[in-house]
XYZ file of C-alpha atoms in Angstrom:
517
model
C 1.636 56.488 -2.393
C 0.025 59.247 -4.007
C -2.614 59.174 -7.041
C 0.010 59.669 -9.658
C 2.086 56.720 -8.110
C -0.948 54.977 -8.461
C -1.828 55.914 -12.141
C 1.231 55.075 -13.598
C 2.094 52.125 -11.780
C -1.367 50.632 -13.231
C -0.305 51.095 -16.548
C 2.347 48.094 -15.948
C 0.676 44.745 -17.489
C 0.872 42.390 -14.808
C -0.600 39.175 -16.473
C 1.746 39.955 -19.071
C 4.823 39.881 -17.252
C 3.388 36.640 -15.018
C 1.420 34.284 -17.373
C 2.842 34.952 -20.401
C 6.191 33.208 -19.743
C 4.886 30.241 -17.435
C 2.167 29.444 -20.374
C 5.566 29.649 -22.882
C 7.266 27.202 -20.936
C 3.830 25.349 -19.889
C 4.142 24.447 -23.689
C 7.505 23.891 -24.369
C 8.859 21.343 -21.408
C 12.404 22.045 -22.626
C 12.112 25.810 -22.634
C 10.114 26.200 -19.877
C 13.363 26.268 -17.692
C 14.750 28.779 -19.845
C 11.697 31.149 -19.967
C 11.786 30.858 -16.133
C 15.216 31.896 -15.563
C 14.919 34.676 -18.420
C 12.511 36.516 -16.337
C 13.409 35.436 -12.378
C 16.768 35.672 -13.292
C 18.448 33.885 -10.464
C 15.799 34.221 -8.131
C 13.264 31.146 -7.077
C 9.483 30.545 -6.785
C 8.601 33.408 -9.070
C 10.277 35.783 -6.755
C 11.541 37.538 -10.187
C 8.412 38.620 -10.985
C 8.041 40.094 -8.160
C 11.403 41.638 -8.591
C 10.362 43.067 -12.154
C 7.303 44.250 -10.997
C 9.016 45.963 -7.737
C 11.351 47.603 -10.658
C 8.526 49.159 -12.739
C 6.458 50.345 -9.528
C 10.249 51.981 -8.799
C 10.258 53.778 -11.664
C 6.679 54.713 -11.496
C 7.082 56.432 -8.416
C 9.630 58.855 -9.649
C 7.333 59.994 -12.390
C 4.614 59.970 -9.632
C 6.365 62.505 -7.253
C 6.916 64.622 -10.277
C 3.414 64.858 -11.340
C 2.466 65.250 -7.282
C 5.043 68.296 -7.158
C 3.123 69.601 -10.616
C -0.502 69.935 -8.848
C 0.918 70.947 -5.788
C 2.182 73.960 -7.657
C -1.277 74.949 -8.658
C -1.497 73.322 -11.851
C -4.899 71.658 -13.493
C -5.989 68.875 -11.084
C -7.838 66.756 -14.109
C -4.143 65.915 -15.022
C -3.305 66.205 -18.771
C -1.247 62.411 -19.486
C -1.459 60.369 -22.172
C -2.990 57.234 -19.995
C -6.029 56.503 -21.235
C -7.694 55.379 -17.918
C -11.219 53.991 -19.996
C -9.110 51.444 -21.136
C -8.877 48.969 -18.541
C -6.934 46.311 -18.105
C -7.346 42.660 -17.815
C -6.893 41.709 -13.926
C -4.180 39.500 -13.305
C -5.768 35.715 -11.969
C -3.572 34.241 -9.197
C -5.320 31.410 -9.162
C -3.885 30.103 -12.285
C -7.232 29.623 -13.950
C -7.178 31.674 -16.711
C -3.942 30.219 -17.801
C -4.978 26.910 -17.817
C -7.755 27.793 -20.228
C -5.675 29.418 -22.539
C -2.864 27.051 -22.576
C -5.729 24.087 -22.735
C -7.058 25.683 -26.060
C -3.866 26.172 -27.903
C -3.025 22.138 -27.200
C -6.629 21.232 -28.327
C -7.406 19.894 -25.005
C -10.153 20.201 -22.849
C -10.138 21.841 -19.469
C -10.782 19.681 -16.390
C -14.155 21.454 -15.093
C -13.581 20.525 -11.266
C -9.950 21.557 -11.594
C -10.948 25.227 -12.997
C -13.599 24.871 -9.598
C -10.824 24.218 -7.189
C -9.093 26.930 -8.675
C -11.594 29.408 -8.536
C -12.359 28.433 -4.777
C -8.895 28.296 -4.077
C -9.104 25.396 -2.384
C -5.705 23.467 -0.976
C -5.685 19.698 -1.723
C -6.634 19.204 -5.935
C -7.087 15.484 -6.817
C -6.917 14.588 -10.725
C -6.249 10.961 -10.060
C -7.342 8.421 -12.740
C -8.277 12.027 -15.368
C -5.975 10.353 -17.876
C -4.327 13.726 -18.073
C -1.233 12.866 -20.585
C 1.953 14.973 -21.115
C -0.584 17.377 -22.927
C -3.074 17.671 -19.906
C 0.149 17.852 -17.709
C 1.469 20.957 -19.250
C -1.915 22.757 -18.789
C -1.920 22.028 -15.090
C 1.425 23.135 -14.856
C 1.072 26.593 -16.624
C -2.104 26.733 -13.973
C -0.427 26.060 -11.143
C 2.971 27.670 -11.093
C 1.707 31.170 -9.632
C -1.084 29.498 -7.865
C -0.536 30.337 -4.140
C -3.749 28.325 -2.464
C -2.668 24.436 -3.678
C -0.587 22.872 -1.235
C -1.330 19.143 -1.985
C -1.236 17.638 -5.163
C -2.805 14.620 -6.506
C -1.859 13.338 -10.044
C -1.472 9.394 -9.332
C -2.406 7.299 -12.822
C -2.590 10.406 -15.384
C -0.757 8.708 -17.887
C 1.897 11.414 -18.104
C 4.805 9.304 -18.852
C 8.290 10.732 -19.084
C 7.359 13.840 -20.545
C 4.561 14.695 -18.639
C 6.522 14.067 -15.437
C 9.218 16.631 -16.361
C 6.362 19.213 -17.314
C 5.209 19.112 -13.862
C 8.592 18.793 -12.324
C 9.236 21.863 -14.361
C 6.769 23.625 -12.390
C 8.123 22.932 -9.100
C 10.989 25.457 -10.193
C 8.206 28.509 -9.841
C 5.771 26.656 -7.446
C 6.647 27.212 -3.781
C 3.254 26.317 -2.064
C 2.696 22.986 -2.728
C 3.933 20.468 -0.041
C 2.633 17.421 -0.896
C 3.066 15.221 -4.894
C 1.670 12.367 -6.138
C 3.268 11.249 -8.742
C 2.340 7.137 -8.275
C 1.258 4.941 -11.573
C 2.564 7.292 -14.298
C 4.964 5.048 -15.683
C 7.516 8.193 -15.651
C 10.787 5.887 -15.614
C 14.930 6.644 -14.929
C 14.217 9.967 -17.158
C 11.416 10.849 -14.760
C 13.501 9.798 -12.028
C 16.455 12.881 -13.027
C 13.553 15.644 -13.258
C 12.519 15.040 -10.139
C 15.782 15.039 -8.534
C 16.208 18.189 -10.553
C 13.192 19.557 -9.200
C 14.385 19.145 -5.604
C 17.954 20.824 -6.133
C 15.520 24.130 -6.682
C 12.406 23.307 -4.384
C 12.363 23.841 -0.988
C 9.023 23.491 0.537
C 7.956 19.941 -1.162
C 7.646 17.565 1.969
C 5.940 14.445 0.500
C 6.421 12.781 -2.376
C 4.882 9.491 -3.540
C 6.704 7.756 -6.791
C 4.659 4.178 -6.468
C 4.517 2.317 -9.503
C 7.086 4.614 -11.574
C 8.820 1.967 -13.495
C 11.964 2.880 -11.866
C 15.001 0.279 -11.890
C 17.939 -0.066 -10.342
C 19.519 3.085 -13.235
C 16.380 5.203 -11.791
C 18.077 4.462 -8.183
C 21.037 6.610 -8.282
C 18.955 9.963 -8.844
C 16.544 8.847 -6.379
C 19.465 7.989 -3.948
C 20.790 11.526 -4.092
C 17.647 12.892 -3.386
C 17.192 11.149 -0.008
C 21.238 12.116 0.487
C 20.943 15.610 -0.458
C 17.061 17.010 0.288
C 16.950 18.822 3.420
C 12.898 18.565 3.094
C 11.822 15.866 1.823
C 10.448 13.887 5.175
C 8.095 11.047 3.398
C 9.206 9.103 0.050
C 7.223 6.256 -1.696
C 9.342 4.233 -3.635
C 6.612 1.053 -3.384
C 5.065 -0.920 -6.374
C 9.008 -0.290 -8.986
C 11.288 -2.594 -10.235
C 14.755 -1.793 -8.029
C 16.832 -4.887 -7.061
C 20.025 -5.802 -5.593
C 21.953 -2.553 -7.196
C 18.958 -0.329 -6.284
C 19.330 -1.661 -2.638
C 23.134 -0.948 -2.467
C 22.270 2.702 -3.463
C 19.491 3.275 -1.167
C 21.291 1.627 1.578
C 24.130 4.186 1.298
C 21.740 7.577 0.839
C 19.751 6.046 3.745
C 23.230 6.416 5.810
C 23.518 9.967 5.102
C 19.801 10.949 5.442
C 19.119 13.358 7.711
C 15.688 14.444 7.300
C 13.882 11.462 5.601
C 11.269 9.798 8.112
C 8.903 7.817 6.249
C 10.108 5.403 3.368
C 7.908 3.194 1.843
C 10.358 0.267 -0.438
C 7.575 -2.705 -0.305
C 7.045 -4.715 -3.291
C 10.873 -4.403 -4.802
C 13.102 -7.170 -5.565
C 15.771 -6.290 -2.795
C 17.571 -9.167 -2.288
C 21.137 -10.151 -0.553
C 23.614 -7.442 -0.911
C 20.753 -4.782 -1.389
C 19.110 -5.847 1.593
C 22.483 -5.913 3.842
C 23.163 -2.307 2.698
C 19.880 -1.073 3.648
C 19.953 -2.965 7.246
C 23.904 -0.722 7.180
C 22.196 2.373 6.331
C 19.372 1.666 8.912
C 21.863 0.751 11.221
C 23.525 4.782 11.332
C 20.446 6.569 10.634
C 18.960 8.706 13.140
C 16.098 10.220 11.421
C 13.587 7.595 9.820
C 10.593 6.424 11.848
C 8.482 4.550 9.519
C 10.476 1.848 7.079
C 7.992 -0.812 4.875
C 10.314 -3.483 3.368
C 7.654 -6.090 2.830
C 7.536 -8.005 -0.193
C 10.918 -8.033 -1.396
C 12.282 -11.377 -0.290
C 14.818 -10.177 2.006
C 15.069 -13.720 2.975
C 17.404 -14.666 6.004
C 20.439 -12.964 5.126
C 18.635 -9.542 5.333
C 16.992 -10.697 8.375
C 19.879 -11.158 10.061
C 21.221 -7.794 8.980
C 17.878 -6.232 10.059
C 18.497 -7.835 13.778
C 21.920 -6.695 13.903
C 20.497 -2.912 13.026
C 17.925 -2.476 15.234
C 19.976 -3.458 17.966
C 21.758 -0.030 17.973
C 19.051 2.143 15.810
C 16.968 4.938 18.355
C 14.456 6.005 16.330
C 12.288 3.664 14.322
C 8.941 3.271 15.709
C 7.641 1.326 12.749
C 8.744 -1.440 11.024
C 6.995 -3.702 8.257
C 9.075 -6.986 6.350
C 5.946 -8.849 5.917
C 6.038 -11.572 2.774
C 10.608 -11.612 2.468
C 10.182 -15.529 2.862
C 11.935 -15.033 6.319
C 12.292 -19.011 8.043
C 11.717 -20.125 11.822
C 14.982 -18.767 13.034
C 13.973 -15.446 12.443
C 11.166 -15.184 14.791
C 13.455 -16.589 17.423
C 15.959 -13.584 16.489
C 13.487 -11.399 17.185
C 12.293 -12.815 20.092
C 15.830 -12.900 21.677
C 17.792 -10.118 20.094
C 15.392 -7.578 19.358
C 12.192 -7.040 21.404
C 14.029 -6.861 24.102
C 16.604 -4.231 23.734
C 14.190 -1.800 20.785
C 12.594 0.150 22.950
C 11.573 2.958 20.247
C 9.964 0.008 18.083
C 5.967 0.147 18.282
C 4.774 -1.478 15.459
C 6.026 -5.213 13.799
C 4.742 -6.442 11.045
C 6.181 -9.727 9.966
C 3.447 -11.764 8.625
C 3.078 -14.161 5.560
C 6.616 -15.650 6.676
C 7.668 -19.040 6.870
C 8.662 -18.807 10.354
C 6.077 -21.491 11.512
C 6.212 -25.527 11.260
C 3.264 -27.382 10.938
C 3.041 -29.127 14.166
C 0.625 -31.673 15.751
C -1.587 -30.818 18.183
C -0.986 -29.249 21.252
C -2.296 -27.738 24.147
C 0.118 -25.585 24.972
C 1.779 -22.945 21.647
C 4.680 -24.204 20.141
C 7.631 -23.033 17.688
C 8.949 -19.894 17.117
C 6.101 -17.834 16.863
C 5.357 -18.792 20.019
C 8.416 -17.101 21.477
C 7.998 -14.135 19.406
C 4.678 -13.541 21.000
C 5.939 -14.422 24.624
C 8.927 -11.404 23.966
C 6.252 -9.338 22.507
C 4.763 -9.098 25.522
C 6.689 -7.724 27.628
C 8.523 -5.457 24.856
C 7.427 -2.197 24.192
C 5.260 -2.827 21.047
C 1.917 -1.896 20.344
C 0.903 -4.183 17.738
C 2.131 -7.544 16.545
C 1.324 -8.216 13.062
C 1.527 -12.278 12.212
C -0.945 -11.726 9.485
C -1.063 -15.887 7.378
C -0.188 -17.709 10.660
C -2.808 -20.034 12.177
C -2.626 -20.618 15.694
C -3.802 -23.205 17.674
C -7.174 -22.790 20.231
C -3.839 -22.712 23.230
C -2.279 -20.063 21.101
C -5.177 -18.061 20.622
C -5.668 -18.151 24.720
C -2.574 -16.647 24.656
C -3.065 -14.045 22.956
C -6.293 -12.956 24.519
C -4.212 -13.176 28.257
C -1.766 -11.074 26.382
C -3.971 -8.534 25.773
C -5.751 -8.284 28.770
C -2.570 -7.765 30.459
C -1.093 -5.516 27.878
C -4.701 -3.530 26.491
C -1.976 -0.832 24.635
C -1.245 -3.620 22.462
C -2.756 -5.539 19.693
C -1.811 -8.922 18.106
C -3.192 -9.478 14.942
C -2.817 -13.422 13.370
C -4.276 -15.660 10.838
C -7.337 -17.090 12.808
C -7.526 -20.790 14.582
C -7.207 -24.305 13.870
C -4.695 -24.743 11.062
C -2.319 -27.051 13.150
C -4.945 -29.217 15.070
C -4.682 -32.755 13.110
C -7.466 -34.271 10.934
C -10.535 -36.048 13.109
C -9.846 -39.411 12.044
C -13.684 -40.662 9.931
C -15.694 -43.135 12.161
C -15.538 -46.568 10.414
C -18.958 -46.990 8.092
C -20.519 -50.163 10.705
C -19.877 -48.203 13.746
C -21.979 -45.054 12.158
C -24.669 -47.499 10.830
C -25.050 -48.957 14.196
C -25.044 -45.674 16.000
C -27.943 -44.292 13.321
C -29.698 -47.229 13.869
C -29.489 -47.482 17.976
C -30.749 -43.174 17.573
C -33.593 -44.067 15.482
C -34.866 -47.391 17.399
C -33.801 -49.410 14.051
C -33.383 -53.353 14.102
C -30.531 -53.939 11.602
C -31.700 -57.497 11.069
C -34.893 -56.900 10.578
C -34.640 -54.277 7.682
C -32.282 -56.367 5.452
C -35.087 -59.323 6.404
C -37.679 -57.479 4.922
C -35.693 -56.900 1.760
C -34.763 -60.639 1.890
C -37.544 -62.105 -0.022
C -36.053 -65.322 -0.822
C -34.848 -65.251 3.362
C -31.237 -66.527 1.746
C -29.557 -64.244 4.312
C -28.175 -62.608 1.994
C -28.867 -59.036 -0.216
C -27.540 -58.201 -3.476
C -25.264 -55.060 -4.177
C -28.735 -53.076 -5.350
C -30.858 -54.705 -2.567
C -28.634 -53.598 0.254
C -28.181 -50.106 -1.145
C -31.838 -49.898 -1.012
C -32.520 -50.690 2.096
C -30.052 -48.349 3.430
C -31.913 -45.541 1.374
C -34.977 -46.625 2.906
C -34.073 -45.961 6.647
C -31.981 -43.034 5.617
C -28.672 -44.048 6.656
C -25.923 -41.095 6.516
C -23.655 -43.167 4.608
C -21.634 -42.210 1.660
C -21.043 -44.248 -1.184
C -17.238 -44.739 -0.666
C -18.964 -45.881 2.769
C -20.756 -48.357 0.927
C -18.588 -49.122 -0.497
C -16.168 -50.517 2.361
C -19.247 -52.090 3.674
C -20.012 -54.322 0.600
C -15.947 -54.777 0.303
C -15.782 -56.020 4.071
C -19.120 -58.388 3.783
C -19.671 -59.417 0.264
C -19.411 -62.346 -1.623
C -17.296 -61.668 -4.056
C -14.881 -58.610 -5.020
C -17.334 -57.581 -7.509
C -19.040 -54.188 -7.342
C -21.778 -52.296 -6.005
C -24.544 -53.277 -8.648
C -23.273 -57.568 -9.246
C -22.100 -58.260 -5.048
C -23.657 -60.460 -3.243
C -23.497 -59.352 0.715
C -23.914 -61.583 3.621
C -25.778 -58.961 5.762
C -26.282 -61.947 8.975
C -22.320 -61.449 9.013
C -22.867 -57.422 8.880
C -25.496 -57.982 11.667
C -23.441 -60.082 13.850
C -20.348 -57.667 13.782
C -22.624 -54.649 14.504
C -23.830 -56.307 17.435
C -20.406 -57.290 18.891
C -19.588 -53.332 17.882
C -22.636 -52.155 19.785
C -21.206 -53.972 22.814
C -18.034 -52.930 22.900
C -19.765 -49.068 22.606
């Protein structure tokens, strides 16, 4: 390009064709579509400010040559224009940062200092989580960020942008093609959030994973949702965890996750999918081809879904992780497991079904019992890699197993409850056969200590008297103990302080106890 090209192509305003419009629509969310498409015309990801820009340097370079041809003539070389070159003019900022600060002073807000630091050192992952941004603080990022090219992950998880905060980011999205990676979780952005961002997809191609936990999305915030996992050709991770979608929600989801062909990672624990919802997932699951990763836990499935589950991973090729822990799931679906699916999955690496009800409480045993006990046994000679049975107990023979299993098998990993919930109760030694055992340990003549507290030498102690004595040598007797003691050898069925106890009987039955010993 020659020095005229050069001259006159400077005198095009950059910033003013760039930041002028995104900090419009930064303020506006419902214009800021408009001012978009006003200057990209049809084009995405600011590629029409390119396109302007490409047009004035176009035109430039006409006038250029002209000017070129003029001093090539001969003519003065200190050029006589009407640029005035002393006037400089402001540098465009791709970072973004100078538009935040503007836009953050004409909403009254102050700028996030680390933000404007990322910004500045163009650094790729930003985290504002827990900044308390609101729908104000949202727009500022947004009018930042839109012809920021460094920022490919995102962070914005409990901002409290609500509804209108959400679409002012989603809004972005439309200009933004850098960032791959959204959190959106714990902003309370709701079904109307739920339509921007599906709006934001139809225009975004390069966002991979997006994270929508705790959105107060119900089963009307579904059917957006359930487009975007039919429709998104990009969109590889989703996290739908922590909302309020039941039965309906599942029915939707169930279908998209049928036509999915790029989804692998979808995160749908703590919902309220129940019956049909959890059938049409286990459908969807059942033709899919894509997902790897699927967390269903907390949801109460129950057995119903279960069963449905079963009946999909039989023919499903891909899944290499599955987690339905907490769907109150009962005995027979361990045993489906054990027979019907470890077995034939071989693409499944990672179970995790604990804090079930698949387990009875049995007595016990020395060898492991129940269902659980078959899942384990199929577990290990499946091709799984860890065994989650997080809430379950097993017994000492149980736990044996599990170590054999893993010394066999060192590529996989069982992880359980600890030991000892299904051994029964040690029945309580009887209160004379622990007095006579203390005693016989400690070289103690029974008869002789309630003698010595026997003043009158009646053979017999009152309530307080014997309760004394049995301080005085220590015994490890509690007062229930006593108790039965004073209720087996006194007097009278009166209590502790006014019995009278015949301790020669007590002494006589401990000695026929110490025999039998």
């Amino acid at each position: 390009m020659a020095d005229g090209e050069a001259g006159l192509t400077e005198d095009l305003p950059l910033e003013s064709q760039t930041s002028e419009p995104l900090l419009e629509g930064a303020l506006s969310g419902d214009d800021l579509e408009g001012a978009g498409e006003e200057d990209n015309g049809d084009l995405s990801c600011g590629s029409g400010f390119g396109s302007e820009l490409a047009a004035g340097t176009s035109t430039g370079r006409g006038e250029g040559e002209h000017l070129a041809d003029n001093l090539s003539d001969g003519s003065d070389g200190a050029w006589d224009t009407d640029i005035d070159t002393e006037d400089e003019k402001e540098e465009y900022d791709a970072t973004g940062g100078a538009a935040y600060r503007k836009c953050c002073e004409i909403l009254g807000i102050i700028p996030v200092s680390h933000l404007l630091r990322d910004l500045q050192n163009n650094v790729t992952s930003v985290s504002l989580r827990h900044h308390g941004l609101g729908p104000k603080g949202a727009k500022a990022v947004s009018a930042a960020l839109a012809s920021n090219t460094c920022v490919t992950h995102l962070d914005l998880s409990d901002c409290g942008l609500g509804t209108e905060g959400a679409v002012a980011i989603t809004t972005m999205f439309k200009e933004n093609c850098y960032i791959t990676h959204l959190d959106l979780s714990d902003n309370q952005i709701e079904a109307a959030g739920a339509l921007a961002v599906a709006g934001m997809l139809e225009s975004n191609n390069t966002l991979t994973h997006l994270s929508l936990r705790g959105s107060d999305f119900n089963d009307k915030a579904a059917e957006p949702i359930s487009e975007v996992i039919k429709t998104s050709y990009q969109i590889s991770y989703l996290d739908l965890s922590h909302n309020q979608f039941g039965e309906a929600a599942g029915v939707l989801l169930g279908e998209a996750l049928s036509e999915s062909e790029v989804l692998q990672t979808l995160n749908l624990s703590w919902n309220n999918i129940r019956r049909k919802g959890a059938v049409a997932l286990a459908n969807g699951l059942k033709v899919n081809q894509m997902l790897k990763v699927l967390n269903l836990s907390h949801n109460g499935l129950g057995d119903e879904g279960a069963t449905a589950l079963v009946e999909a991973l039989k023919i499903n090729t891909t899944l290499s992780e599955l987690d339905i822990s907490a769907n109150r799931f009962l005995q027979a679906t361990a045993s489906l497991f054990a027979t019907k699916v470890l077995p034939v999955c071989e693409t499944l690496k990672v179970l995790r079904m604990g804090k079930n009800s698949m387990q009875k409480v049995y007595p016990e045993s020395t060898q492991p019992v129940g269902d659980v006990a078959s899942l384990l046994e199929a577990a290990s000679s499946s091709s799984l890699t860890l065994l989650d049975l997080s809430g379950y107990t097993f017994t000492l023979a149980m736990a044996d197993k599990v170590i054999e299993m893993e010394e066999k098998r060192p590529d996989l990993t069982v992880i359980y409850g600890g030991t000892g919930g299904y051994s029964k109760t040690k029945p309580l030694t009887p209160p004379l056969e622990k007095l006579v055992k203390y005693a016989e340990e400690h070289s103690l003549v029974l008869e002789d200590l309630f003698r010595s507290f026997d003043k009158e030498e009646t053979g017999q102690l009152s309530g307080e008297m014997f309760k004394s004595s049995l301080k005085h040598i220590q015994a490890p007797l509690l007062g229930f103990e006593r108790q039965k003691l004073i209720k087996e050898f006194g007097k009278t069925e009166a209590t502790e302080e006014t019995s009278t106890i015949d301790y020669m009987a007590l002494v006589q039955a401990a000695t026929s106890t110490r025999d039998t010993q």
